[in-house]
């Protein structure tokens, strides 16, 4: 699979569906990042001289696939980051687990503490010194071939939040050996996918809804029959896929 697929693009924003395995921003590995690749794309497409302004508004973990928003102007970046702070952006993820979450739908609240040295996060059921409150809603969409498809809507945006909070239910995400799954996926991905985004465009003030196709492999594609695309029932101008 190529590094990305463009889902939405205008003069202010670039939204892509990233493949699992590529970094959004640089880390100690020094590996090429999605930001680097997209800057090259913009530079070539628009024949821009000099440095290209492009900045991710949020991040996805390296083994996670799906939607990432990039700002193409400082104005768009500032407004989008403020929208994230105010929780004005609705994010929906798909996660695949072998164990069935119980209850089948609900809200999870934890306090998360990140260990930067080990790049792991610990979830506590109670307020802990320096730990940050994390909340999400989830529900089971269905079961296929011994695995459950869980739809997750994070309320907060903490490092490794969905991964560690589902693991706290004794339902680690398939392939996520860091948080308790028993074996890795062959391609080192985990079965967590940023499926949908809904927000009001920071400049145009129009509703934007984007949906990312699942990774192109037979395991993921089987779960498409469980998709409950409620957004198509809403009176939105565009659905970007």
N, CA and C of each residue as an Amber inpcrd file, in Angstrom:
protein
   723
   0.8410000  -1.1980000   0.0000000   0.0000000   0.0000000   0.0000000
   0.8730000   1.2430000   0.0000000   0.4700000   2.2620000  -0.7570000
   1.2020000   3.5210000  -0.7390000   1.0730000   4.1630000   0.6320000
   1.9340000   5.1260000   0.9090000   1.9900000   5.7410000   2.2330000
   0.6920000   6.4480000   2.6170000  -0.0330000   6.9530000   1.6290000
  -1.2360000   7.7230000   1.9440000  -2.1880000   7.7340000   0.7500000
  -3.4280000   8.0700000   1.0630000  -4.4430000   8.3280000   0.0410000
  -5.1030000   9.6460000   0.4210000  -5.1760000  10.5800000  -0.5070000
  -5.7660000  11.8820000  -0.2100000  -7.2880000  11.7650000  -0.1510000
  -7.8580000  12.2130000   0.9620000  -9.2940000  12.1570000   1.1720000
  -9.9280000  13.5310000   0.9350000  -9.2340000  14.5890000   1.3620000
  -9.7460000  15.9490000   1.1870000  -8.5650000  16.8920000   1.0420000
  -8.7190000  17.8880000   0.1320000  -7.6370000  18.8470000  -0.0740000
  -8.2150000  20.1850000  -0.5380000  -7.7750000  21.2670000   0.1020000
  -8.0510000  22.6070000  -0.3950000  -6.8630000  23.4930000  -0.0240000
  -7.0200000  24.7940000  -0.1050000  -5.8980000  25.6910000   0.1680000
  -5.5240000  25.7550000   1.6530000  -6.3890000  25.2320000   2.5090000
  -6.1810000  25.3590000   3.9480000  -5.8450000  24.0380000   4.6340000
  -6.4510000  22.9490000   4.1470000  -6.3180000  21.6540000   4.8050000
  -5.9550000  20.5600000   3.8260000  -5.2770000  19.5550000   4.3400000
  -5.0040000  18.3270000   3.5930000  -5.3010000  17.1800000   4.5520000
  -6.2380000  16.3230000   4.1640000  -6.6140000  15.1930000   5.0150000
  -6.3190000  13.9120000   4.2430000  -5.5530000  13.0300000   4.8660000
  -5.1500000  11.8100000   4.1830000  -5.4740000  10.5860000   5.0240000
  -5.5870000   9.4620000   4.3510000  -5.7100000   8.1490000   4.9680000
  -4.3180000   7.5380000   4.9460000  -3.6830000   7.4530000   6.0880000
  -2.3050000   6.9570000   6.1380000  -2.2850000   5.4500000   6.3240000
  -1.2450000   4.8320000   5.7820000  -1.0630000   3.4020000   6.0060000
  -0.4490000   3.1830000   7.3910000  -0.7080000   2.0190000   7.9480000
  -0.0490000   1.6430000   9.1920000   1.4390000   1.4480000   8.9210000
   2.2690000   1.9050000   9.8570000   3.7080000   1.6870000   9.7330000
   4.5090000   2.9270000   9.4280000   3.8560000   3.9900000   8.9420000
   4.5930000   5.2220000   8.6620000   4.3620000   6.2160000   9.7990000
   5.4180000   6.9080000  10.1870000   5.3280000   7.9290000  11.2230000
   4.6100000   9.1640000  10.6940000   3.8590000   9.8310000  11.5450000
   3.2850000  11.1170000  11.1630000   4.3440000  12.2130000  11.2960000
   5.0370000  12.2110000  12.4390000   6.1210000  13.1510000  12.6850000
   7.3710000  12.3910000  13.0990000   8.5100000  13.0560000  13.0320000
   9.7830000  12.4010000  13.2900000   9.9580000  11.9350000  14.7220000
  10.7700000  10.8980000  14.8970000  11.1530000  10.4320000  16.2330000
  12.6220000  10.0400000  16.2100000  13.0520000   9.3210000  17.2160000
  14.4660000   8.9920000  17.3450000  14.9800000   8.0480000  16.2570000
  14.0650000   7.3790000  15.5400000  14.5020000   6.4640000  14.4830000
  15.0690000   7.2040000  13.2810000  14.6260000   8.4430000  13.0750000
  15.0670000   9.1850000  11.9060000  14.4160000   8.7250000  10.6140000
  13.3850000   7.8850000  10.7070000  12.7130000   7.3700000   9.5110000
  11.9450000   8.4850000   8.8050000  11.7440000   8.3120000   7.5090000
  10.9630000   9.2600000   6.7280000   9.5440000   9.3180000   7.2880000
   9.0000000  10.5160000   7.3690000   7.6700000  10.7020000   7.9490000
   6.6330000  11.0230000   6.8840000   5.3870000  10.8570000   7.2560000
   4.2840000  11.2190000   6.3750000   4.3090000  12.7150000   6.0830000
   4.6780000  13.5190000   7.0800000   4.7830000  14.9690000   6.8710000
   5.7960000  15.2770000   5.7680000   6.9460000  14.6100000   5.7910000
   7.9710000  14.8100000   4.7610000   7.4340000  14.4470000   3.3760000
   6.7660000  13.2870000   3.3150000   6.2520000  12.8000000   2.0320000
   5.2080000  13.7590000   1.4650000   4.3520000  14.2790000   2.3180000
   3.2970000  15.1810000   1.8520000   3.8390000  16.5570000   1.4810000
   4.8770000  17.0100000   2.1500000   5.5160000  18.2680000   1.7490000
   6.0810000  18.1460000   0.3400000   6.6850000  16.9920000   0.0390000
   7.2000000  16.7610000  -1.3130000   6.0620000  16.7440000  -2.3300000
   4.9350000  16.1400000  -1.9420000   3.7760000  16.0870000  -2.8340000
   3.2850000  17.4960000  -3.1610000   3.1400000  18.3430000  -2.1400000
   2.6530000  19.7100000  -2.3520000   3.6560000  20.5260000  -3.1610000
   4.9140000  20.3720000  -2.8460000   5.9620000  21.1200000  -3.5560000
   5.9380000  20.7980000  -5.0440000   5.7540000  19.5170000  -5.3610000
   5.7400000  19.0980000  -6.7730000   4.4320000  19.4970000  -7.4530000
   3.2970000  19.2670000  -6.7940000   2.0020000  19.5310000  -7.4230000
   1.8060000  21.0100000  -7.7160000   2.1970000  21.8560000  -6.7640000
   1.9520000  23.2880000  -6.9130000   3.2020000  24.0700000  -7.2970000
   4.2800000  23.3270000  -7.5670000   5.5450000  23.9270000  -8.0010000
   5.9470000  25.0750000  -7.0690000   5.9340000  24.7620000  -5.7830000
   6.2520000  25.7740000  -4.7710000   7.7640000  25.8890000  -4.5750000
   8.2980000  27.0870000  -4.6730000   9.7180000  27.2730000  -4.3770000
   9.9420000  27.3580000  -2.8630000  11.1000000  26.9860000  -2.4170000
  11.4170000  27.1090000  -0.9950000  10.6740000  26.1100000  -0.1350000
  10.6470000  26.3990000   1.1610000  10.0410000  25.4860000   2.1310000
   8.5150000  25.4930000   2.0270000   7.9300000  24.3320000   2.2350000
   6.4740000  24.1700000   2.2060000   5.9430000  24.1690000   3.6350000
   4.9030000  24.9660000   3.9000000   4.2590000  24.9400000   5.2200000
   3.2370000  23.8160000   5.2300000   3.4500000  22.8690000   6.0940000
   2.4950000  21.7740000   6.2890000   2.7260000  21.2170000   7.6850000
   1.6640000  21.1740000   8.4780000   1.8310000  20.7540000   9.8600000
   0.6710000  19.8540000  10.2700000   0.9550000  18.6740000  10.8440000
  -0.1440000  17.8310000  11.3350000  -0.8440000  18.4930000  12.5080000
  -2.1540000  18.4100000  12.5110000  -2.9430000  19.0100000  13.5820000
  -3.0380000  18.0550000  14.7810000  -2.8810000  16.7660000  14.5160000
  -2.9220000  15.7340000  15.5510000  -2.0470000  14.5840000  15.0590000
  -1.9680000  13.5250000  15.8510000  -1.0890000  12.4180000  15.4800000
  -1.8370000  11.0930000  15.5460000  -1.3360000  10.1370000  14.7670000
  -1.7400000   8.7410000  14.9060000  -0.4800000   7.9390000  15.2240000
  -0.6010000   6.9650000  16.0990000   0.5400000   6.1120000  16.3950000
   1.0160000   5.4120000  15.1230000   2.2740000   5.0910000  15.0920000
   2.8730000   4.4850000  13.9000000   2.1320000   3.2350000  13.4100000
   1.7500000   2.2950000  14.2710000   1.0880000   1.0850000  13.7690000
  -0.3970000   1.2370000  13.4630000  -0.9270000   2.4590000  13.5890000
  -2.3450000   2.7250000  13.3710000  -2.5510000   3.3200000  11.9770000
  -3.6370000   2.9530000  11.3280000  -3.9700000   3.4930000  10.0070000
  -5.1320000   4.4750000  10.1330000  -5.3570000   5.2390000   9.0450000
  -6.5410000   6.0780000   9.0030000  -6.2810000   7.5550000   8.8300000
  -7.2660000   8.3560000   9.1970000  -7.3110000   9.7730000   8.8500000
  -6.3880000  10.6350000   9.7110000  -5.6340000  11.4970000   9.0230000
  -4.7950000  12.4940000   9.6770000  -5.0450000  13.8380000   8.9910000
  -5.2380000  14.8880000   9.8000000  -5.4700000  16.2360000   9.2700000
  -4.1700000  17.0330000   9.3030000  -3.8380000  17.6630000   8.1740000
  -2.6920000  18.5620000   8.0860000  -3.1870000  19.9620000   7.7400000
  -2.5580000  20.9570000   8.3440000  -2.8690000  22.3500000   8.0290000
  -1.8630000  22.8670000   7.0120000  -2.3700000  23.5750000   6.0000000
  -1.5060000  24.1180000   4.9520000  -1.1680000  25.5930000   5.1790000
  -1.8190000  26.2090000   6.1650000  -1.5300000  27.5970000   6.5160000
  -1.4730000  27.7270000   8.0350000  -0.7750000  28.7440000   8.5190000
  -0.6800000  28.9530000   9.9610000  -2.0490000  29.2940000  10.5520000
  -2.8700000  30.0020000   9.7740000  -4.2170000  30.3520000  10.2370000
  -5.0580000  29.1010000  10.4440000  -5.0100000  28.1890000   9.4920000
  -5.7670000  26.9490000   9.6090000  -5.2390000  26.1050000  10.7640000
  -3.9220000  26.0730000  10.9350000  -3.3270000  25.3030000  12.0260000
  -3.8020000  25.8130000  13.3810000  -3.7480000  27.1080000  13.5650000
  -4.1520000  27.7020000  14.8390000  -5.6160000  27.4020000  15.1510000
  -6.4760000  27.5550000  14.1460000  -7.9130000  27.3370000  14.3750000
  -8.2370000  25.8510000  14.5860000  -7.5720000  24.9730000  13.8440000
  -7.8220000  23.5460000  14.0100000  -7.3520000  23.0630000  15.3830000
  -6.2140000  23.5400000  15.8360000  -5.7200000  23.1350000  17.1460000
  -6.6490000  23.6210000  18.2540000  -7.2190000  24.7950000  18.0660000
  -8.1890000  25.3040000  19.0310000  -9.4440000  24.4410000  19.0240000
  -9.8670000  23.9720000  17.8530000 -11.0270000  23.0900000  17.7680000
 -10.7610000  21.7680000  18.4780000  -9.5540000  21.2470000  18.3340000
  -9.2100000  20.0280000  19.0590000  -9.2360000  20.2750000  20.5640000
  -8.7170000  21.4100000  20.9910000  -8.7110000  21.7170000  22.4300000
 -10.1280000  21.8170000  22.9780000 -11.0300000  22.3660000  22.1660000
 -12.4230000  22.5270000  22.6010000 -13.2640000  21.2710000  22.3560000
 -12.6490000  20.2660000  21.7660000 -13.3340000  19.0030000  21.4540000
 -14.4770000  19.2160000  20.4640000 -14.2260000  20.0790000  19.4900000
 -15.2210000  20.3730000  18.4650000 -15.0620000  19.4880000  17.2320000
 -14.2030000  18.4870000  17.3110000 -13.9800000  17.5710000  16.1910000
 -14.3870000  16.1730000  16.6280000 -15.3060000  15.5890000  15.9010000
 -15.7780000  14.2420000  16.2310000 -14.9140000  13.2210000  15.4930000
 -14.2970000  12.3340000  16.2520000 -13.4300000  11.3000000  15.6840000
 -14.0300000   9.9310000  15.9680000 -14.0260000   9.0770000  14.9690000
 -14.5310000   7.7090000  15.1200000 -13.4690000   6.7270000  14.6520000
 -13.1770000   5.7550000  15.5020000 -12.1810000   4.7240000  15.1840000
 -12.8430000   3.3600000  15.1250000 -12.2400000   2.4720000  14.3530000
 -12.5880000   1.0600000  14.3870000 -11.4420000   0.2990000  15.0360000
 -11.7830000  -0.5780000  15.9620000 -10.7940000  -1.4350000  16.6050000
 -11.2860000  -2.8820000  16.5390000 -10.3640000  -3.8000000  16.3220000
 -10.7030000  -5.2220000  16.2730000 -10.1000000  -5.9040000  17.4960000
 -10.9320000  -6.6290000  18.2360000 -10.4810000  -7.3620000  19.4100000
 -10.9150000  -8.8170000  19.3100000 -10.1420000  -9.7020000  19.9410000
 -10.5500000 -11.1010000  19.9660000 -11.5630000 -11.3460000  21.0890000
 -11.3640000 -10.6610000  22.2050000 -12.2780000 -10.8100000  23.3270000
 -13.4190000  -9.8060000  23.2140000 -14.5540000 -10.1910000  23.7230000
 -15.7370000  -9.3540000  23.6300000 -15.7600000  -8.3300000  24.7600000
 -15.8100000  -7.0450000  24.4250000 -15.9170000  -6.0290000  25.4770000
 -17.2260000  -6.1970000  26.2610000 -17.1120000  -6.0370000  27.5620000
 -18.3010000  -6.0950000  28.4010000 -18.2940000  -4.8880000  29.3280000
 -19.4150000  -4.1460000  29.3830000 -20.6310000  -4.3320000  28.5730000
 -20.3850000  -4.0530000  27.0930000 -21.3900000  -4.3370000  26.2530000
 -21.2220000  -4.2240000  24.8110000 -21.1070000  -2.7820000  24.3440000
 -21.5580000  -1.8600000  25.1370000 -21.3890000  -0.4350000  24.8380000
 -21.2680000   0.3110000  26.1530000 -20.5810000   1.4450000  26.1050000
 -20.4420000   2.1950000  27.3400000 -19.4240000   3.3110000  27.2080000
 -19.1130000   3.9020000  28.3530000 -18.1320000   4.9780000  28.4330000
 -17.0180000   4.5460000  29.3760000 -15.7750000   4.7580000  28.9520000
 -14.6280000   4.4390000  29.7880000 -13.9740000   5.7260000  30.2640000
 -13.6490000   5.7640000  31.5460000 -12.9350000   6.8970000  32.1290000
 -11.7320000   6.3800000  32.9050000 -10.5660000   6.8650000  32.5470000
  -9.3360000   6.4880000  33.2410000  -8.4640000   7.7210000  33.4120000
  -7.4040000   7.5370000  34.1780000  -6.3500000   8.5460000  34.2790000
  -5.0820000   7.9240000  33.7390000  -4.5210000   8.5300000  32.6930000
  -3.4070000   7.9160000  31.9530000  -2.0940000   8.6130000  32.2640000
  -1.0750000   7.7920000  32.4410000   0.2720000   8.2950000  32.7220000
   1.2340000   7.7230000  31.6900000   1.8820000   8.6090000  30.9480000
   2.7830000   8.1860000  29.8680000   4.2120000   8.0410000  30.3960000
   4.8310000   6.9030000  30.0730000   6.2480000   6.6840000  30.3570000
   7.0080000   6.9850000  29.0720000   7.6210000   8.1570000  28.9950000
   8.2780000   8.5820000  27.7650000   9.4480000   7.6730000  27.3960000
  10.1790000   7.2110000  28.3890000  11.3520000   6.3780000  28.1210000
  10.9650000   5.0540000  27.4640000   9.8710000   4.4630000  27.9400000
   9.4250000   3.1690000  27.4040000   8.3600000   3.3170000  26.3210000
   7.8500000   4.5400000  26.1180000   6.7780000   4.8040000  25.1610000
   5.5630000   3.9210000  25.4230000   5.1910000   3.8720000  26.6860000
   3.9940000   3.1380000  27.0860000   3.1450000   4.0310000  27.9940000
   1.8580000   3.7020000  28.0660000   0.9220000   4.4490000  28.8960000
   0.2460000   3.4980000  29.8720000   0.0970000   3.9270000  31.1010000
  -0.5870000   3.1400000  32.1280000  -1.9180000   3.7980000  32.4620000
  -2.9550000   2.9770000  32.5710000  -4.2940000   3.4770000  32.8890000
  -4.6180000   3.1940000  34.3520000  -5.0930000   4.2220000  35.0470000
  -5.5310000   4.0860000  36.4330000  -7.0340000   4.3390000  36.5070000
  -7.6850000   3.6660000  37.4520000  -9.1160000   3.8480000  37.6430000
  -9.4380000   5.0430000  38.5330000  -8.4180000   5.7240000  38.9880000
  -8.5890000   6.8270000  39.9360000  -7.5570000   7.9080000  39.6090000
  -7.7830000   9.1330000  40.0410000  -6.8060000  10.2000000  39.7790000
  -5.4510000   9.8520000  40.3930000  -4.4310000   9.9960000  39.6000000
  -3.0690000   9.6770000  40.0020000  -2.1970000  10.8940000  39.7340000
  -1.1600000  11.0720000  40.5330000  -0.2680000  12.2260000  40.3850000
   0.2350000  12.3380000  38.9490000  -0.0060000  13.4590000  38.3110000
   0.4290000  13.7870000  36.9510000  -0.3140000  13.0160000  35.8620000
  -1.1810000  12.1050000  36.2230000  -1.9540000  11.3800000  35.2160000
  -3.0690000  12.2810000  34.6720000  -3.4000000  12.0910000  33.3780000
  -4.3940000  12.9240000  32.7130000  -5.6840000  12.1350000  32.5050000
  -6.7990000  12.8030000  32.7400000  -8.0890000  12.1480000  32.5730000
  -8.3410000  11.8230000  31.1050000  -8.8310000  10.6120000  30.8500000
  -9.1130000  10.1600000  29.4800000 -10.4920000   9.5280000  29.4400000
 -11.2720000   9.9000000  28.4220000 -12.6230000   9.3850000  28.2890000
 -12.8900000   8.9750000  26.8410000 -13.6630000   7.9220000  26.6860000
 -14.1070000   7.5200000  25.3500000 -15.4330000   6.7840000  25.4650000
 -16.1840000   6.7900000  24.3660000 -17.3830000   5.9760000  24.2210000
 -17.0940000   4.8590000  23.2330000 -17.7060000   3.7060000  23.4580000
 -17.4860000   2.5810000  22.5440000 -18.7600000   1.7610000  22.4160000
 -18.8340000   0.9990000  21.3350000 -19.9140000   0.0260000  21.1660000
 -19.4630000  -1.0450000  20.1890000 -19.9680000  -2.2410000  20.3680000
 -19.6600000  -3.3450000  19.4610000 -20.5400000  -3.2300000  18.2220000
 -19.9230000  -3.2800000  17.0440000 -20.6840000  -3.2610000  15.7960000
 -21.0430000  -4.6600000  15.3240000 -20.2670000  -5.6610000  15.7440000
 -20.5610000  -7.0210000  15.3270000 -19.3630000  -7.9330000  15.4840000
 -19.5510000  -9.1760000  15.0630000 -18.5130000 -10.1970000  15.1890000
 -18.3490000 -10.9280000  13.8700000 -17.0950000 -11.1130000  13.4560000
 -16.7870000 -11.8660000  12.2460000 -15.5700000 -12.7370000  12.5200000
 -15.7320000 -14.0320000  12.2800000 -14.6040000 -14.9760000  12.3940000
 -13.8400000 -14.8310000  13.7060000 -14.5720000 -14.8960000  14.8030000
 -13.9940000 -14.9170000  16.1500000 -13.4180000 -13.5860000  16.6030000
 -13.6290000 -12.5260000  15.8370000 -13.1520000 -11.2060000  16.2340000
 -14.3240000 -10.2200000  16.2800000 -14.2190000  -9.2520000  17.1820000
 -15.2470000  -8.2360000  17.3470000 -14.7770000  -6.9060000  16.7610000
 -15.6940000  -6.2330000  16.0700000 -15.4190000  -4.8860000  15.5780000
 -16.0370000  -3.9030000  16.5610000 -15.1880000  -3.0500000  17.1260000
 -15.6100000  -2.0910000  18.1450000 -15.4610000  -0.6810000  17.5810000
 -16.5340000   0.0880000  17.6360000 -16.4770000   1.4870000  17.2230000
 -16.1940000   2.3410000  18.4530000 -15.1920000   3.2050000  18.3300000
 -14.7440000   4.0160000  19.4600000 -14.8030000   5.4900000  19.0900000
 -15.3420000   6.2940000  19.9930000 -15.3360000   7.7430000  19.8230000
 -14.6270000   8.3610000  21.0250000 -13.3380000   8.6980000  20.8700000
 -12.6140000   9.3030000  21.9840000 -13.1310000  10.7050000  22.2790000
 -13.2800000  11.0050000  23.5410000 -13.6990000  12.3460000  23.9630000
 -12.4650000  13.2080000  24.1910000 -11.4360000  12.5890000  24.7490000
 -10.1480000  13.2500000  24.9350000  -9.1520000  12.6730000  23.9340000
  -7.9780000  13.2550000  23.8750000  -6.9650000  12.7800000  22.9320000
  -5.6270000  12.5690000  23.6120000  -5.5080000  11.4810000  24.3690000
  -4.2850000  11.1800000  25.1050000  -3.4220000  10.1610000  24.3610000
  -2.1180000  10.1600000  24.5960000  -1.2450000   9.1770000  23.9470000
  -1.6810000   7.7420000  24.2500000  -1.8370000   6.9530000  23.1820000
  -2.1880000   5.5290000  23.2770000  -3.5250000   5.3030000  23.9750000
  -4.3800000   6.3240000  23.9870000  -5.5970000   6.2550000  24.7920000
  -6.4870000   5.0670000  24.4610000  -6.8620000   4.9110000  23.1950000
  -7.7820000   3.8290000  22.8350000  -7.1450000   2.4750000  23.1190000
  -5.8730000   2.3630000  22.8180000  -5.1600000   1.0970000  23.0020000
  -5.1630000   0.6580000  24.4660000  -4.8060000   1.5730000  25.3580000
  -4.6860000   1.2000000  26.7670000  -6.0490000   1.1100000  27.4390000
  -7.0070000   1.9140000  27.0150000  -8.3330000   1.8410000  27.6420000
  -9.0690000   0.5580000  27.2470000  -8.9660000   0.1250000  25.9960000
  -9.5790000  -1.1580000  25.6300000  -8.8530000  -2.3130000  26.3180000
  -7.5340000  -2.1920000  26.4410000  -6.7870000  -3.2320000  27.1500000
  -7.2230000  -3.3260000  28.6120000  -7.6620000  -2.1990000  29.1760000
  -8.1270000  -2.2030000  30.5700000  -9.4160000  -3.0120000  30.7370000
 -10.1390000  -3.2180000  29.6290000 -11.3300000  -4.0810000  29.6350000
 -10.9520000  -5.5410000  29.3980000  -9.6610000  -5.8160000  29.3720000
  -9.1420000  -7.1340000  29.0040000  -9.4510000  -7.4520000  27.5430000
  -9.4680000  -6.3860000  26.7060000  -9.7430000  -6.5360000  25.2780000
  -8.6690000  -5.8040000  24.4650000  -7.4180000  -6.2790000  24.5360000
  -6.3870000  -5.6000000  23.7420000  -6.6990000  -5.6830000  22.2560000
  -6.2640000  -4.6770000  21.5250000  -6.4940000  -4.6220000  20.0840000
  -5.6290000  -5.6690000  19.3860000  -6.1930000  -6.3020000  18.3870000
  -5.4650000  -7.3390000  17.6450000  -4.1150000  -6.8080000  17.1440000
  -3.0590000  -7.5470000  17.4590000  -1.7120000  -7.1890000  17.0250000
  -0.9610000  -6.2880000  17.9840000  -1.6430000  -5.7650000  18.9980000
  -1.0280000  -4.7700000  19.8840000  -0.3490000  -5.4670000  21.0670000
   0.8260000  -6.0280000  20.8260000   1.5420000  -6.7680000  21.8710000
   2.0050000  -5.8360000  22.9990000   2.1420000  -4.5600000  22.7100000
   2.5370000  -3.6080000  23.7570000   1.5030000  -3.5420000  24.8730000
   0.2420000  -3.7750000  24.5320000  -0.8310000  -3.6770000  25.5220000
  -1.5800000  -4.9950000  25.7180000  -0.8720000  -6.1130000  25.5130000
  -1.4170000  -7.3760000  25.9840000  -1.9020000  -8.3730000  24.9600000
  -1.9070000  -8.0180000  23.6470000  -2.3040000  -9.0340000  22.6710000
  -1.1880000 -10.0720000  22.5760000  -1.5420000 -11.3200000  22.3040000
  -0.5570000 -12.3960000  22.4520000   0.3990000 -12.5570000  21.2760000
   0.0820000 -11.9730000  20.1180000   1.0140000 -12.0930000  18.9930000
   0.8740000 -10.8840000  18.0730000   1.9670000 -10.5110000  17.4050000
   1.9100000  -9.3420000  16.5240000   1.2890000  -9.6850000  15.1790000
   0.8110000  -8.6660000  14.4730000   0.4210000  -8.8450000  13.0710000
   1.6780000  -8.9760000  12.2260000   1.5540000  -9.6540000  11.1150000
   2.7050000  -9.9090000  10.2520000   3.3790000  -8.6240000   9.8020000
   2.5870000  -7.5830000   9.5280000   3.1430000  -6.3200000   9.0320000
   3.4430000  -5.3180000  10.1500000   3.3660000  -5.7780000  11.4080000
   3.6470000  -4.9540000  12.5890000   2.5830000  -3.8790000  12.8360000
   1.4890000  -3.9250000  12.1090000   0.3760000  -2.9950000  12.3600000
  -0.4210000  -3.4910000  13.5480000  -1.3420000  -2.6580000  14.0250000
  -2.3780000  -3.1180000  14.9360000  -3.7090000  -2.7990000  14.2770000
  -4.7520000  -3.5220000  14.6560000  -6.0450000  -3.3380000  13.9940000
  -6.8490000  -2.2260000  14.6610000  -6.2830000  -1.0240000  14.5340000
  -6.9450000   0.2070000  14.9600000  -6.8880000   1.1670000  13.7880000
  -8.0390000   1.7070000  13.4150000  -8.1590000   2.4900000  12.1840000
  -8.9910000   3.7380000  12.4470000  -8.4270000   4.9080000  12.1520000
  -9.1530000   6.1730000  12.2960000 -10.1280000   6.2740000  11.1210000
 -11.3720000   5.9340000  11.3680000 -12.3480000   5.7020000  10.3010000
 -13.0290000   6.9740000   9.8020000 -13.4920000   7.8580000  10.7340000
 -14.2570000   9.0320000  10.3140000 -13.8340000  10.2650000  11.0850000
 -14.0270000  11.4160000  10.4460000 -13.8340000  12.7200000  11.0780000
 -14.9980000  13.6120000  10.6880000 -15.4930000  14.3750000  11.6380000
 -16.5430000  15.3450000  11.3420000 -16.2290000  16.6380000  12.0790000
 -16.2180000  17.7470000  11.3430000 -15.9610000  19.0510000  11.9520000
 -16.4310000  20.1450000  11.0070000 -16.4310000  21.3660000  11.5090000
 -16.7550000  22.5300000  10.6880000 -15.4450000  23.1300000  10.1850000
 -15.3530000  23.3300000   8.8900000 -14.1210000  23.8540000   8.2940000
 -13.7350000  25.1630000   8.9820000 -12.4750000  25.3020000   9.4120000
 -12.0850000  26.4750000  10.2050000 -12.1220000  27.7920000   9.4450000
 -12.0540000  27.7360000   8.1150000 -12.0620000  28.9550000   7.3040000
 -13.3850000  29.1040000   6.5550000 -13.8010000  28.0470000   5.8690000
 -15.0120000  28.0990000   5.0440000 -16.3010000  27.9800000   5.8570000
 -16.1970000  27.4480000   7.0720000 -17.3520000  27.2780000   7.9650000
 -18.4080000  26.3300000   7.3900000 -17.9750000  25.3900000   6.5850000
 -18.8760000  24.3670000   6.0410000 -18.6040000  23.0380000   6.7430000
 -19.6190000  22.1620000   6.8500000 -19.3850000  20.8690000   7.4980000
 -18.5130000  19.9620000   6.6310000 -17.5580000  19.3220000   7.2640000
 -16.6660000  18.3960000   6.5730000 -16.7990000  17.0390000   7.2500000
 -17.0970000  16.0210000   6.4800000 -17.0510000  14.6620000   6.9950000
 -16.1940000  13.8240000   6.0610000 -15.2260000  13.1420000   6.6440000
 -14.3230000  12.3010000   5.8690000 -14.3970000  10.8680000   6.3990000
 -14.2680000   9.9260000   5.4910000 -14.2390000   8.5160000   5.8710000
 -13.0780000   7.8380000   5.1800000 -12.2950000   7.0930000   5.9450000
 -11.1080000   6.4250000   5.4050000 -11.4010000   4.9690000   5.1100000
 -11.1120000   4.5480000   3.8910000 -11.2200000   3.1310000   3.5560000
 -10.3350000   2.3090000   4.4790000 -10.7660000   1.1070000   4.8000000
  -9.9390000   0.2410000   5.6400000  -8.7160000  -0.2040000   4.8420000
  -7.6480000  -0.6150000   5.5180000  -6.4660000  -1.1050000   4.8030000
  -6.8100000  -2.2250000   3.8290000  -6.0820000  -2.2490000   2.7380000
  -6.3840000  -3.2030000   1.6650000  -5.8260000  -4.5820000   1.9920000
  -6.5140000  -5.2660000   2.8890000  -6.1880000  -6.6720000   3.1310000
  -7.4670000  -7.4090000   3.4780000  -7.5220000  -8.7020000   3.1990000
  -8.7740000  -9.4540000   3.3490000  -9.3250000  -9.4350000   4.7640000
  -8.4440000  -9.4450000   5.7680000  -8.9410000  -9.4630000   7.1440000
  -9.7610000  -8.2170000   7.4400000  -9.2220000  -7.0420000   7.1290000
  -9.9410000  -5.7960000   7.3960000 -11.2120000  -5.7030000   6.5520000
 -11.1210000  -6.0790000   5.2970000 -12.2390000  -5.8640000   4.3710000
 -13.4850000  -6.6560000   4.7590000 -13.2920000  -7.7660000   5.4760000
 -14.4650000  -8.5440000   5.9090000 -15.3750000  -7.7490000   6.8390000
 -14.8100000  -6.8090000   7.5590000 -15.6010000  -6.0690000   8.5490000
 -16.4550000  -4.9620000   7.9210000 -16.2780000  -4.7090000   6.6410000
 -17.0390000  -3.6370000   6.0000000 -18.5410000  -3.9110000   6.0100000
 -18.9230000  -5.1670000   6.0530000 -20.3530000  -5.4810000   6.0610000
 -21.0290000  -5.0420000   7.3640000 -20.2250000  -4.7310000   8.3680000
 -20.7840000  -4.2730000   9.6480000 -20.8980000  -2.7590000   9.7310000
 -20.4750000  -2.0660000   8.6810000 -20.4580000  -0.6030000   8.7270000
 -21.8740000  -0.0610000   8.8600000 -22.0570000   0.7770000   9.8700000
 -23.3480000   1.4420000  10.0890000 -23.1440000   2.9200000   9.8200000
 -23.2710000   3.3220000   8.5720000 -22.8790000   4.6670000   8.1540000
 -24.0060000   5.6590000   8.4080000 -24.1410000   6.0430000   9.6650000
 -25.2350000   6.9390000  10.0340000 -25.0830000   8.3290000   9.4160000
 -23.8360000   8.7120000   9.0940000 -23.6190000  10.0580000   8.5810000
 -24.2970000  10.2790000   7.2420000 -24.4810000   9.2330000   6.4740000
 -25.1280000   9.3970000   5.1800000 -26.5930000   9.8050000   5.3300000
 -27.1400000   9.6150000   6.5240000 -28.5240000   9.9830000   6.7520000
 -28.6610000  11.4530000   7.1210000 -27.5480000  12.0890000   7.4190000
 -27.6060000  13.4940000   7.8010000 -27.5510000  14.3740000   6.5630000
 -28.0670000  15.5650000   6.6760000 -28.1120000  16.4710000   5.5350000
 -26.7960000  17.2470000   5.3930000 -25.7450000  16.5080000   5.0730000
 -24.4370000  17.1270000   4.8680000 -24.1990000  17.2880000   3.3830000
 -23.4340000  18.3150000   3.0460000 -23.1890000  18.6100000   1.6340000
 -22.2740000  17.5770000   0.9850000 -21.2640000  17.1250000   1.7180000
 -20.2630000  16.2630000   1.1030000 -19.8190000  15.1700000   2.0580000
 -19.5670000  14.0160000   1.5100000 -18.8950000  12.9430000   2.2330000
 -17.6310000  12.6190000   1.4520000 -16.4970000  12.8810000   2.0530000
 -15.2130000  12.6600000   1.3760000 -14.6690000  11.3040000   1.7780000
 -14.3610000  10.4950000   0.7660000 -13.8680000   9.1450000   1.0290000
 -12.5760000   8.8930000   0.2550000
